[in-house]
Coordinates of N, CA and C in Angstrom, one line a residue:
M1 N 71.2 94.9 62.7 CA 71.7 96.1 63.5 C 72.3 97.1 63.1
N2 N 71.5 98.2 62.8 CA 71.7 99.4 62.3 C 72.7 100.1 63.3
W3 N 73.1 101.3 62.7 CA 74.1 102.3 63.4 C 73.3 102.9 64.6
S4 N 72.2 103.1 64.5 CA 71.4 103.9 65.5 C 71.3 103.0 66.7
E5 N 71.0 101.8 66.5 CA 70.9 100.8 67.6 C 72.4 100.4 68.1
I6 N 73.3 100.6 67.3 CA 74.7 100.2 68.1 C 75.2 101.3 69.1
F7 N 74.8 102.7 68.6 CA 75.0 104.1 69.4 C 74.1 103.8 70.5
T8 N 73.0 103.2 70.6 CA 72.0 103.2 71.8 C 72.9 102.1 72.8
L9 N 73.2 101.0 72.2 CA 73.8 99.9 73.2 C 75.1 100.6 73.7
V10 N 76.1 101.4 72.8 CA 77.4 101.6 73.2 C 77.2 102.9 74.3
G11 N 75.8 103.7 74.1 CA 75.6 104.9 75.0 C 75.4 103.9 76.6
T12 N 74.5 103.1 76.4 CA 74.2 102.6 77.8 C 75.5 101.8 78.5
A13 N 76.3 101.1 77.5 CA 77.5 100.4 77.9 C 78.4 101.5 78.3
T14 N 78.4 102.4 77.7 CA 79.5 103.8 78.6 C 79.0 104.2 79.7
W15 N 77.8 104.5 79.8 CA 77.2 104.8 81.1 C 77.4 103.9 82.2
Q16 N 77.2 102.7 82.1 CA 77.6 101.7 83.0 C 78.9 101.5 83.3
T17 N 80.0 101.8 82.3 CA 81.4 101.6 82.4 C 81.7 103.2 83.6
L18 N 81.0 104.2 83.2 CA 81.5 105.3 84.0 C 81.0 105.1 85.4
I19 N 79.8 104.7 85.4 CA 79.5 104.4 86.8 C 80.1 103.5 87.6
M20 N 80.6 102.3 87.0 CA 81.5 101.2 87.8 C 82.8 102.0 88.1
V21 N 83.5 102.8 86.9 CA 84.7 103.4 87.4 C 84.7 104.6 88.2
F22 N 83.7 105.3 88.4 CA 83.7 106.3 89.4 C 83.6 106.0 90.7
F23 N 82.5 105.0 91.2 CA 82.4 104.5 92.5 C 83.4 103.7 92.8
S24 N 84.1 103.0 91.9 CA 85.0 101.9 92.4 C 86.4 102.7 92.7
T25 N 86.5 103.9 91.9 CA 87.8 104.8 92.2 C 87.7 105.1 93.7
C26 N 86.1 105.7 94.0 CA 86.1 106.5 95.0 C 86.3 105.4 96.2
F27 N 85.6 104.3 96.1 CA 85.7 103.3 97.2 C 87.3 103.0 97.4
S28 N 88.2 102.7 96.2 CA 89.2 102.3 96.5 C 90.3 103.2 97.1
V29 N 90.0 104.5 96.7 CA 90.6 105.6 97.4 C 90.4 105.6 98.7
I30 N 89.2 105.5 99.1 CA 88.9 105.6 100.6 C 89.3 104.4 101.2
L31 N 89.4 103.3 100.6 CA 90.4 102.0 101.5 C 91.9 102.2 101.1
G32 N 92.3 102.8 100.0 CA 93.8 102.6 100.1 C 94.7 103.8 100.4
L33 N 94.0 104.9 100.6 CA 94.6 106.0 101.1 C 95.1 106.0 102.5
P34 N 94.2 105.5 103.5 CA 94.7 105.3 104.8 C 95.7 104.2 104.8
L35 N 95.5 103.1 104.1 CA 96.5 102.1 104.1 C 98.0 102.5 103.5
G36 N 97.8 103.5 102.7 CA 99.0 103.9 101.6 C 100.0 104.6 102.9
I37 N 99.0 105.6 103.8 CA 99.5 106.5 104.7 C 100.3 105.7 105.8
L38 N 99.6 104.5 106.4 CA 100.0 103.9 107.2 C 101.4 103.2 107.0
M39 N 101.3 102.8 105.8 CA 102.5 101.9 105.4 C 103.8 102.8 105.1
C40 N 103.4 104.0 104.9 CA 104.6 105.2 104.7 C 105.1 105.5 106.2
V41 N 104.3 105.5 106.8 CA 104.4 106.4 108.3 C 105.2 105.1 109.3
T42 N 105.1 104.0 109.0 CA 105.3 102.9 109.9 C 106.5 102.3 109.2
D43 N 107.0 102.9 108.3 CA 108.2 102.3 107.6 C 109.7 102.2 108.5
S44 N 110.2 101.3 108.7 CA 111.3 101.3 109.6 C 112.6 102.1 109.4
E45 N 112.4 102.6 108.1 CA 113.7 103.3 107.8 C 113.4 104.8 107.7
T46 N 111.9 105.1 107.0 CA 112.0 106.5 106.8 C 110.7 107.0 107.5
G47 N 109.9 106.2 108.1 CA 108.6 106.5 108.6 C 108.7 107.4 109.9
I48 N 107.8 108.3 110.2 CA 107.8 109.0 111.4 C 107.1 108.4 112.4
M49 N 106.7 107.2 112.4 CA 106.3 106.5 113.5 C 106.6 104.9 113.2
P50 N 107.9 104.5 113.2 CA 108.2 103.1 112.6 C 107.6 102.2 113.6
K51 N 107.0 101.1 112.9 CA 106.5 100.0 113.5 C 106.7 98.9 112.4
P52 N 108.0 98.2 112.6 CA 108.6 97.3 111.4 C 107.3 96.1 111.3
L53 N 106.8 95.6 112.6 CA 105.9 94.4 112.3 C 104.8 94.7 111.6
L54 N 103.9 95.8 112.1 CA 102.7 96.1 111.6 C 103.1 96.5 109.9
N55 N 104.0 97.2 109.7 CA 104.6 97.7 108.2 C 104.8 96.3 107.5
K56 N 105.3 95.4 107.7 CA 105.6 94.1 107.3 C 104.2 93.4 106.9
V57 N 103.5 93.3 107.8 CA 102.0 92.8 107.9 C 101.2 93.4 106.8
L58 N 101.3 94.9 106.8 CA 100.3 95.5 105.6 C 100.9 95.4 104.3
N59 N 102.4 95.3 104.0 CA 102.9 95.1 103.0 C 102.6 93.6 102.4
R60 N 102.7 92.5 103.3 CA 102.3 91.3 102.8 C 100.9 91.2 102.4
I61 N 100.0 91.8 103.0 CA 98.4 92.0 102.5 C 98.6 92.7 101.2
V62 N 99.0 93.8 101.2 CA 99.0 94.6 99.9 C 99.4 93.8 98.6
D63 N 100.7 93.0 99.0 CA 101.4 92.4 97.9 C 100.5 91.0 97.6
V64 N 100.0 90.3 98.2 CA 99.0 89.3 98.1 C 98.0 89.9 97.4
L65 N 97.1 90.9 97.4 CA 95.8 91.3 96.9 C 96.4 91.7 95.5
R66 N 97.4 92.5 95.4 CA 98.0 92.9 94.0 C 98.5 91.8 93.3
S67 N 98.5 90.6 93.7 CA 99.4 89.6 92.6 C 98.1 88.7 92.2
F68 N 96.8 88.8 92.9 CA 95.7 88.1 92.5 C 95.2 88.4 91.1
P69 N 95.0 87.6 90.1 CA 94.2 87.7 89.0 C 93.0 88.5 89.3
F70 N 92.7 89.3 88.4 CA 91.3 90.0 88.6 C 90.2 89.2 88.5
L71 N 90.2 88.3 87.5 CA 89.1 87.7 87.3 C 88.8 86.6 88.3
I72 N 89.7 86.0 88.8 CA 89.7 85.1 89.9 C 89.2 85.6 91.1
L73 N 89.7 86.9 91.4 CA 89.1 87.6 92.7 C 87.8 88.1 92.5
M74 N 87.5 88.4 91.3 CA 86.0 88.7 91.1 C 84.9 87.8 91.6
I75 N 85.5 86.5 91.0 CA 84.6 85.3 91.3 C 84.6 84.8 92.8
V76 N 85.9 84.9 93.4 CA 85.9 84.8 94.9 C 85.0 85.5 95.7
L77 N 85.0 86.9 95.2 CA 84.2 87.9 95.7 C 82.9 87.9 95.4
F78 N 82.2 87.1 94.8 CA 80.8 86.7 94.4 C 80.0 86.9 95.5
P79 N 80.3 86.0 96.8 CA 79.6 86.0 98.0 C 79.5 87.4 98.5
L80 N 80.6 87.9 98.7 CA 80.5 89.5 99.2 C 79.8 90.3 98.6
S81 N 79.9 90.5 97.3 CA 79.2 91.2 96.5 C 77.6 91.0 96.6
R82 N 77.1 89.6 96.8 CA 75.7 89.3 96.9 C 75.5 89.8 98.5
L83 N 76.2 89.7 99.3 CA 76.1 89.9 100.6 C 75.8 91.6 100.7
I84 N 76.7 92.4 100.0 CA 76.5 93.9 100.1 C 75.4 94.3 99.1
V85 N 75.1 93.8 97.9 CA 74.3 94.6 96.9 C 73.2 93.4 96.6
R86 N 73.0 92.3 97.4 CA 72.1 91.2 97.0 C 72.2 90.8 95.8
T87 N 73.2 91.0 95.1 CA 73.5 90.2 93.5 C 75.0 89.9 93.3
S88 N 75.4 89.2 92.6 CA 76.9 89.1 92.1 C 76.8 89.5 90.8
I89 N 75.9 89.7 90.0 CA 75.9 90.2 88.6 C 75.4 91.6 88.2
G90 N 76.1 92.2 87.5 CA 75.6 93.5 86.9 C 76.5 94.4 87.3
T91 N 76.3 95.7 87.0 CA 77.1 96.5 87.1 C 77.2 97.2 88.7
V92 N 76.3 97.3 89.5 CA 76.5 97.5 90.8 C 77.5 96.4 91.6
A93 N 77.1 95.2 91.2 CA 77.8 94.1 91.9 C 79.3 94.2 91.4
A94 N 79.6 94.7 90.2 CA 80.9 94.6 90.0 C 82.0 95.7 90.6
I95 N 81.1 96.8 91.2 CA 81.8 97.7 92.0 C 82.6 97.1 93.0
V96 N 82.0 96.2 93.8 CA 82.8 95.6 95.1 C 84.2 95.1 94.8
P97 N 84.1 94.1 93.8 CA 85.3 93.7 93.4 C 86.3 94.6 92.9
L98 N 85.9 95.6 92.1 CA 86.6 96.4 91.5 C 87.5 97.4 92.4
S99 N 86.5 97.8 93.4 CA 87.1 98.5 94.5 C 88.0 97.8 95.2
I100 N 87.9 96.5 95.6 CA 88.9 95.8 96.2 C 90.3 95.3 95.5
A101 N 90.0 95.2 94.4 CA 91.1 95.0 93.6 C 92.1 96.3 93.3
A102 N 91.4 97.4 93.2 CA 92.2 98.4 93.0 C 92.9 99.3 94.5
A103 N 92.3 99.0 95.5 CA 92.6 99.5 96.7 C 94.3 99.3 97.0
P104 N 94.6 98.0 96.8 CA 96.1 97.7 97.1 C 97.0 98.8 96.0
F105 N 96.6 98.6 94.9 CA 97.3 99.7 93.9 C 97.2 101.2 94.2
V106 N 96.1 101.7 94.8 CA 96.0 102.9 95.3 C 97.0 103.3 96.4
A107 N 97.0 102.2 97.5 CA 97.9 102.3 98.6 C 99.5 102.3 98.0
R108 N 99.7 101.4 97.3 CA 101.0 101.5 96.8 C 101.4 102.7 96.2
I109 N 100.8 103.5 95.4 CA 100.8 104.9 94.8 C 100.8 105.8 95.9
I110 N 99.8 105.7 96.9 CA 100.1 106.7 98.0 C 101.4 106.3 99.0
E111 N 101.9 105.4 99.0 CA 103.1 105.2 99.8 C 104.4 105.8 99.0
A112 N 104.4 105.5 97.7 CA 105.3 106.2 97.0 C 105.3 107.4 96.9
A113 N 104.1 108.2 96.8 CA 104.1 109.3 96.7 C 104.5 110.1 98.0
L114 N 104.1 109.5 99.1 CA 104.6 110.3 100.2 C 106.2 110.1 100.7
K115 N 106.4 109.0 100.4 CA 108.0 108.9 100.4 C 109.0 109.7 99.5
G116 N 108.2 110.1 98.4 CA 109.2 111.0 97.6 C 109.2 112.5 98.2
I117 N 108.6 112.8 99.2 CA 108.9 114.2 100.0 C 110.1 114.2 100.4
D118 N 110.7 115.3 100.0 CA 112.0 115.9 100.5 C 112.0 115.7 102.3
P119 N 113.0 114.6 102.7 CA 112.8 114.6 104.2 C 113.2 115.7 104.9
G120 N 113.8 116.8 104.3 CA 114.0 118.1 105.1 C 112.7 118.9 105.5
V121 N 111.7 118.7 104.5 CA 110.7 119.3 104.9 C 109.8 118.8 106.3
I122 N 110.0 117.4 106.3 CA 109.2 116.7 107.5 C 110.2 117.1 108.7
L123 N 111.3 117.0 108.3 CA 112.4 117.6 109.6 C 112.3 118.9 110.1
A124 N 111.7 119.7 109.2 CA 111.4 121.2 109.4 C 110.2 121.4 110.3
A125 N 109.1 120.6 110.1 CA 107.8 120.3 110.6 C 108.1 119.9 112.0
K126 N 108.8 118.7 112.3 CA 109.1 118.3 113.2 C 109.8 119.2 114.4
A127 N 110.6 120.1 113.7 CA 111.6 120.9 114.6 C 110.7 122.1 115.2
M128 N 109.4 122.5 114.3 CA 108.4 123.5 114.6 C 107.6 123.0 115.7
G129 N 107.7 121.9 116.0 CA 106.7 121.0 117.1 C 105.6 120.6 116.6
S130 N 105.4 120.2 115.5 CA 104.3 119.5 114.8 C 104.0 118.3 115.2
T131 N 102.9 117.6 115.5 CA 102.6 116.5 115.9 C 102.4 115.5 114.7
N132 N 102.9 114.3 114.9 CA 103.0 113.3 113.7 C 101.5 113.4 112.7
W133 N 100.2 113.6 113.6 CA 99.0 113.9 112.6 C 99.0 115.1 111.9
Q134 N 99.8 116.3 112.3 CA 99.8 117.5 111.6 C 100.7 117.4 110.5
I135 N 101.7 116.6 110.7 CA 102.8 116.5 109.6 C 102.2 115.6 108.5
I136 N 101.3 114.9 109.0 CA 100.6 114.0 107.8 C 99.7 115.0 107.0
I137 N 98.8 115.5 107.8 CA 97.7 116.3 107.0 C 98.1 117.5 106.4
K138 N 99.1 118.2 107.2 CA 99.3 119.5 106.8 C 100.8 119.9 106.0
V139 N 101.6 118.4 106.0 CA 102.8 118.6 105.2 C 103.0 117.5 104.3
M140 N 102.8 116.3 104.7 CA 103.0 115.1 103.6 C 101.8 115.0 102.6
L141 N 100.6 115.3 102.7 CA 99.8 115.1 101.9 C 99.5 116.4 100.8
P142 N 99.8 117.4 101.3 CA 99.9 118.6 100.4 C 101.2 118.7 99.8
E143 N 102.4 118.4 100.1 CA 103.4 118.1 99.6 C 103.4 117.2 98.2
S144 N 102.7 116.4 98.4 CA 102.8 114.9 97.7 C 101.5 115.0 96.7
L145 N 100.8 116.2 96.7 CA 99.5 116.4 96.0 C 99.7 116.0 94.3
P146 N 100.7 116.6 93.9 CA 100.9 116.3 92.3 C 101.0 114.7 92.0
A147 N 101.9 114.2 92.8 CA 102.1 112.7 92.6 C 100.8 112.2 93.1
L148 N 100.0 112.6 93.8 CA 98.6 111.9 94.2 C 97.8 111.7 92.9
V149 N 97.7 113.1 92.6 CA 96.7 113.1 91.3 C 97.1 112.5 90.2
D150 N 98.6 112.3 89.7 CA 99.0 111.3 88.8 C 98.6 109.8 89.1
G151 N 98.9 109.4 90.3 CA 98.5 108.0 90.9 C 97.1 107.9 90.8
I152 N 96.4 108.7 91.0 CA 94.8 108.5 91.0 C 94.6 108.4 89.5
T153 N 95.0 109.3 88.6 CA 94.9 109.0 87.3 C 95.1 107.8 86.8
L154 N 96.2 107.2 87.0 CA 96.6 105.7 86.7 C 95.7 104.9 87.6
T155 N 95.3 105.1 88.6 CA 94.2 104.2 89.1 C 93.0 104.0 88.3
I156 N 92.6 105.2 87.8 CA 91.2 105.3 87.1 C 91.5 104.5 85.9
I157 N 92.7 104.7 85.3 CA 92.7 104.0 84.0 C 92.8 102.5 84.4
N158 N 93.5 102.3 85.1 CA 93.7 100.7 85.7 C 92.1 100.2 86.1
V159 N 91.2 100.9 86.6 CA 90.1 100.2 87.0 C 89.1 100.3 85.4
I160 N 89.6 101.3 84.7 CA 88.9 101.2 83.2 C 89.2 99.5 82.5
G161 N 90.4 99.2 83.0 CA 90.8 98.0 82.3 C 90.3 96.9 82.9
Y162 N 90.1 96.9 84.5 CA 89.4 96.0 85.3 C 87.8 95.8 84.6
S163 N 87.2 97.0 84.7 CA 85.8 97.1 84.1 C 85.5 96.4 82.9
A164 N 86.5 96.2 82.1 CA 86.4 95.8 80.8 C 86.2 94.0 81.3
M165 N 87.1 93.7 81.8 CA 87.2 92.4 82.3 C 86.0 91.8 83.0
A166 N 85.6 92.8 84.0 CA 84.3 92.4 84.8 C 83.2 92.3 83.9
G167 N 83.2 92.9 82.7 CA 82.0 92.9 81.6 C 82.2 91.6 81.0
T168 N 83.2 90.6 81.1 CA 83.0 89.4 80.5 C 82.4 88.3 81.4
I169 N 82.2 88.7 82.5 CA 81.5 87.7 83.5 C 80.5 88.3 84.1
G170 N 79.6 89.0 83.2 CA 78.3 89.7 83.9 C 78.4 91.1 84.5
G171 N 79.5 91.6 84.4 CA 79.6 93.1 85.1 C 78.9 94.3 84.4
G172 N 78.6 94.1 83.0 CA 77.8 94.9 82.1 C 79.1 95.9 81.9
G173 N 78.8 97.2 81.1 CA 79.6 97.9 80.5 C 80.1 97.7 79.0
L174 N 81.3 98.2 78.8 CA 81.8 98.3 77.4 C 82.5 96.9 77.2
G175 N 82.9 96.4 78.4 CA 83.4 95.2 78.1 C 82.6 94.1 77.8
D176 N 81.2 94.1 78.3 CA 80.3 93.2 78.3 C 79.8 93.2 77.0
L177 N 79.6 94.6 76.4 CA 79.1 94.8 74.9 C 80.1 94.3 74.0
A178 N 81.3 94.7 74.3 CA 82.4 94.1 73.2 C 82.2 92.6 73.2
N179 N 82.1 92.0 74.3 CA 82.0 90.5 74.4 C 80.8 89.8 73.9
R180 N 79.7 90.2 74.3 CA 78.7 89.4 73.9 C 78.0 89.9 72.6
Y181 N 78.1 91.4 72.3 CA 77.6 91.7 70.7 C 78.8 91.7 69.7
G182 N 79.8 92.0 70.3 CA 81.2 92.1 69.3 C 81.6 90.9 69.0
Y183 N 82.1 90.0 70.0 CA 82.9 88.8 70.0 C 82.0 87.7 69.6
Q184 N 81.2 87.6 70.5 CA 80.3 86.3 70.4 C 79.5 86.2 69.4
R185 N 78.9 87.3 68.8 CA 78.1 87.5 67.7 C 78.6 87.9 66.4
F186 N 80.0 88.1 66.4 CA 80.7 88.5 65.3 C 80.4 89.7 64.8
R187 N 80.0 90.7 65.6 CA 80.1 92.0 65.0 C 81.3 93.0 65.4
I188 N 82.0 92.8 64.5 CA 83.0 93.7 64.3 C 82.8 95.0 64.6
D189 N 82.0 95.5 64.1 CA 81.6 97.0 64.0 C 81.5 97.6 65.7
V190 N 80.4 96.4 66.2 CA 80.3 97.0 67.7 C 81.5 96.8 68.5
L191 N 82.5 95.8 68.2 CA 83.7 95.6 68.8 C 84.7 96.6 68.7
I192 N 84.8 97.1 67.4 CA 85.5 98.4 67.2 C 85.0 99.5 67.7
V193 N 83.9 99.8 67.8 CA 83.1 101.2 68.4 C 83.5 101.2 69.8
S194 N 83.1 99.9 70.5 CA 83.4 99.7 71.9 C 84.8 100.0 72.3
V195 N 85.7 99.5 71.5 CA 87.2 99.8 71.8 C 87.5 101.4 71.6
I196 N 86.9 102.0 70.6 CA 87.5 103.2 70.4 C 86.7 104.1 71.6
V197 N 85.6 103.9 72.1 CA 85.0 104.6 73.1 C 86.0 104.5 74.3
I198 N 86.4 103.2 74.6 CA 87.2 103.0 75.9 C 88.7 103.9 75.8
L199 N 89.2 103.6 74.6 CA 90.3 104.8 74.5 C 90.2 106.1 74.6
I200 N 89.0 106.4 73.9 CA 88.7 108.0 73.9 C 88.5 108.4 75.6
I201 N 87.7 107.7 76.5 CA 87.6 107.5 77.8 C 89.2 107.7 78.7
V202 N 89.8 106.7 78.3 CA 91.3 106.8 79.0 C 91.9 107.8 78.5
G203 N 92.1 108.5 77.1 CA 92.8 109.4 76.7 C 92.2 110.9 77.4
I204 N 90.8 110.7 77.5 CA 90.3 112.1 78.1 C 90.9 112.0 79.9
I205 N 90.9 111.1 80.3 CA 91.3 111.1 81.7 C 92.6 111.3 81.8
Q206 N 93.7 110.6 81.0 CA 94.8 110.9 81.1 C 95.3 112.3 81.0
M207 N 94.4 112.9 80.0 CA 94.9 114.3 79.5 C 94.3 115.2 80.8
T208 N 93.2 115.0 81.6 CA 92.8 116.0 82.6 C 93.6 115.7 83.9
G209 N 93.9 114.4 83.9 CA 94.8 114.1 85.2 C 96.1 115.1 85.1
S210 N 96.9 114.8 83.9 CA 98.3 115.6 83.6 C 98.1 117.0 83.6
K211 N 96.9 117.6 83.4 CA 96.7 119.1 83.6 C 96.6 119.5 84.9
I212 N 95.8 118.7 85.8 CA 95.8 119.2 87.1 C 97.0 118.8 87.7
S213 N 97.7 117.9 87.6 CA 98.9 117.7 88.3 C 100.0 118.8 87.7
S214 N 100.1 118.9 86.6 CA 100.9 120.0 86.0 C 100.4 121.6 86.7
S215 N 99.2 121.8 86.8 CA 98.8 122.9 87.5 C 99.4 123.2 89.1
L216 N 99.0 122.0 89.7 CA 99.6 121.7 91.1 C 101.0 122.1 91.4
M217 N 101.6 121.6 90.3 CA 103.0 121.7 90.4 C 103.7 123.0 90.1
K218 N 102.7 123.9 89.2 CA 103.1 125.3 89.2 C 102.8 126.0 90.2
K219 N 101.8 125.6 91.1 CA 101.6 126.5 92.4 C 102.3 126.2 93.5
R220 N 103.3 125.2 93.5 CA 104.2 124.9 94.4 C 105.3 126.0 94.8

């Protein structure tokens, strides 16, 4: 295998990884954002709509999903992947378990970011007659935006790690390339190139997220 072939394989695998990470992040945010908001606002001590029982149930669900080992979760969700995308193997199929695995992580990040808001800001909004919905949309989310960006950046990096594991059981991407061509065929060059590309992607995402978060902080 020459370097031209290696770069072709890495290029294809990188594209597969980016597809998995992009769509999984989007779906996990769609699932995790309302869940995180709900956990924050229903908190019995700091929530604007305290509902202790609901909050307790949501917290238990998130804790259980977060504690599930990803590889086992992916295997358990094979039937769901097959139901949604009609296959349990490949890049598209891997998006389903990746999204579900990352959603509880997103929910916790959203909850922590919203709870970090100065209570005085929320009290001021209440004093001006804002409804709970207006407080969430116009006060809580804008005030926590820098923290949310940092959290989503961590989510993307987390999903990249999950996608590499997904590759080892047929998910495609750089993890699959590193396993099948690098490890199983004893091609150290392929393994090294795959790892370097993953590190570059993580570095770019981390740097971009930090810049956006810093920019938002300066505008506050």
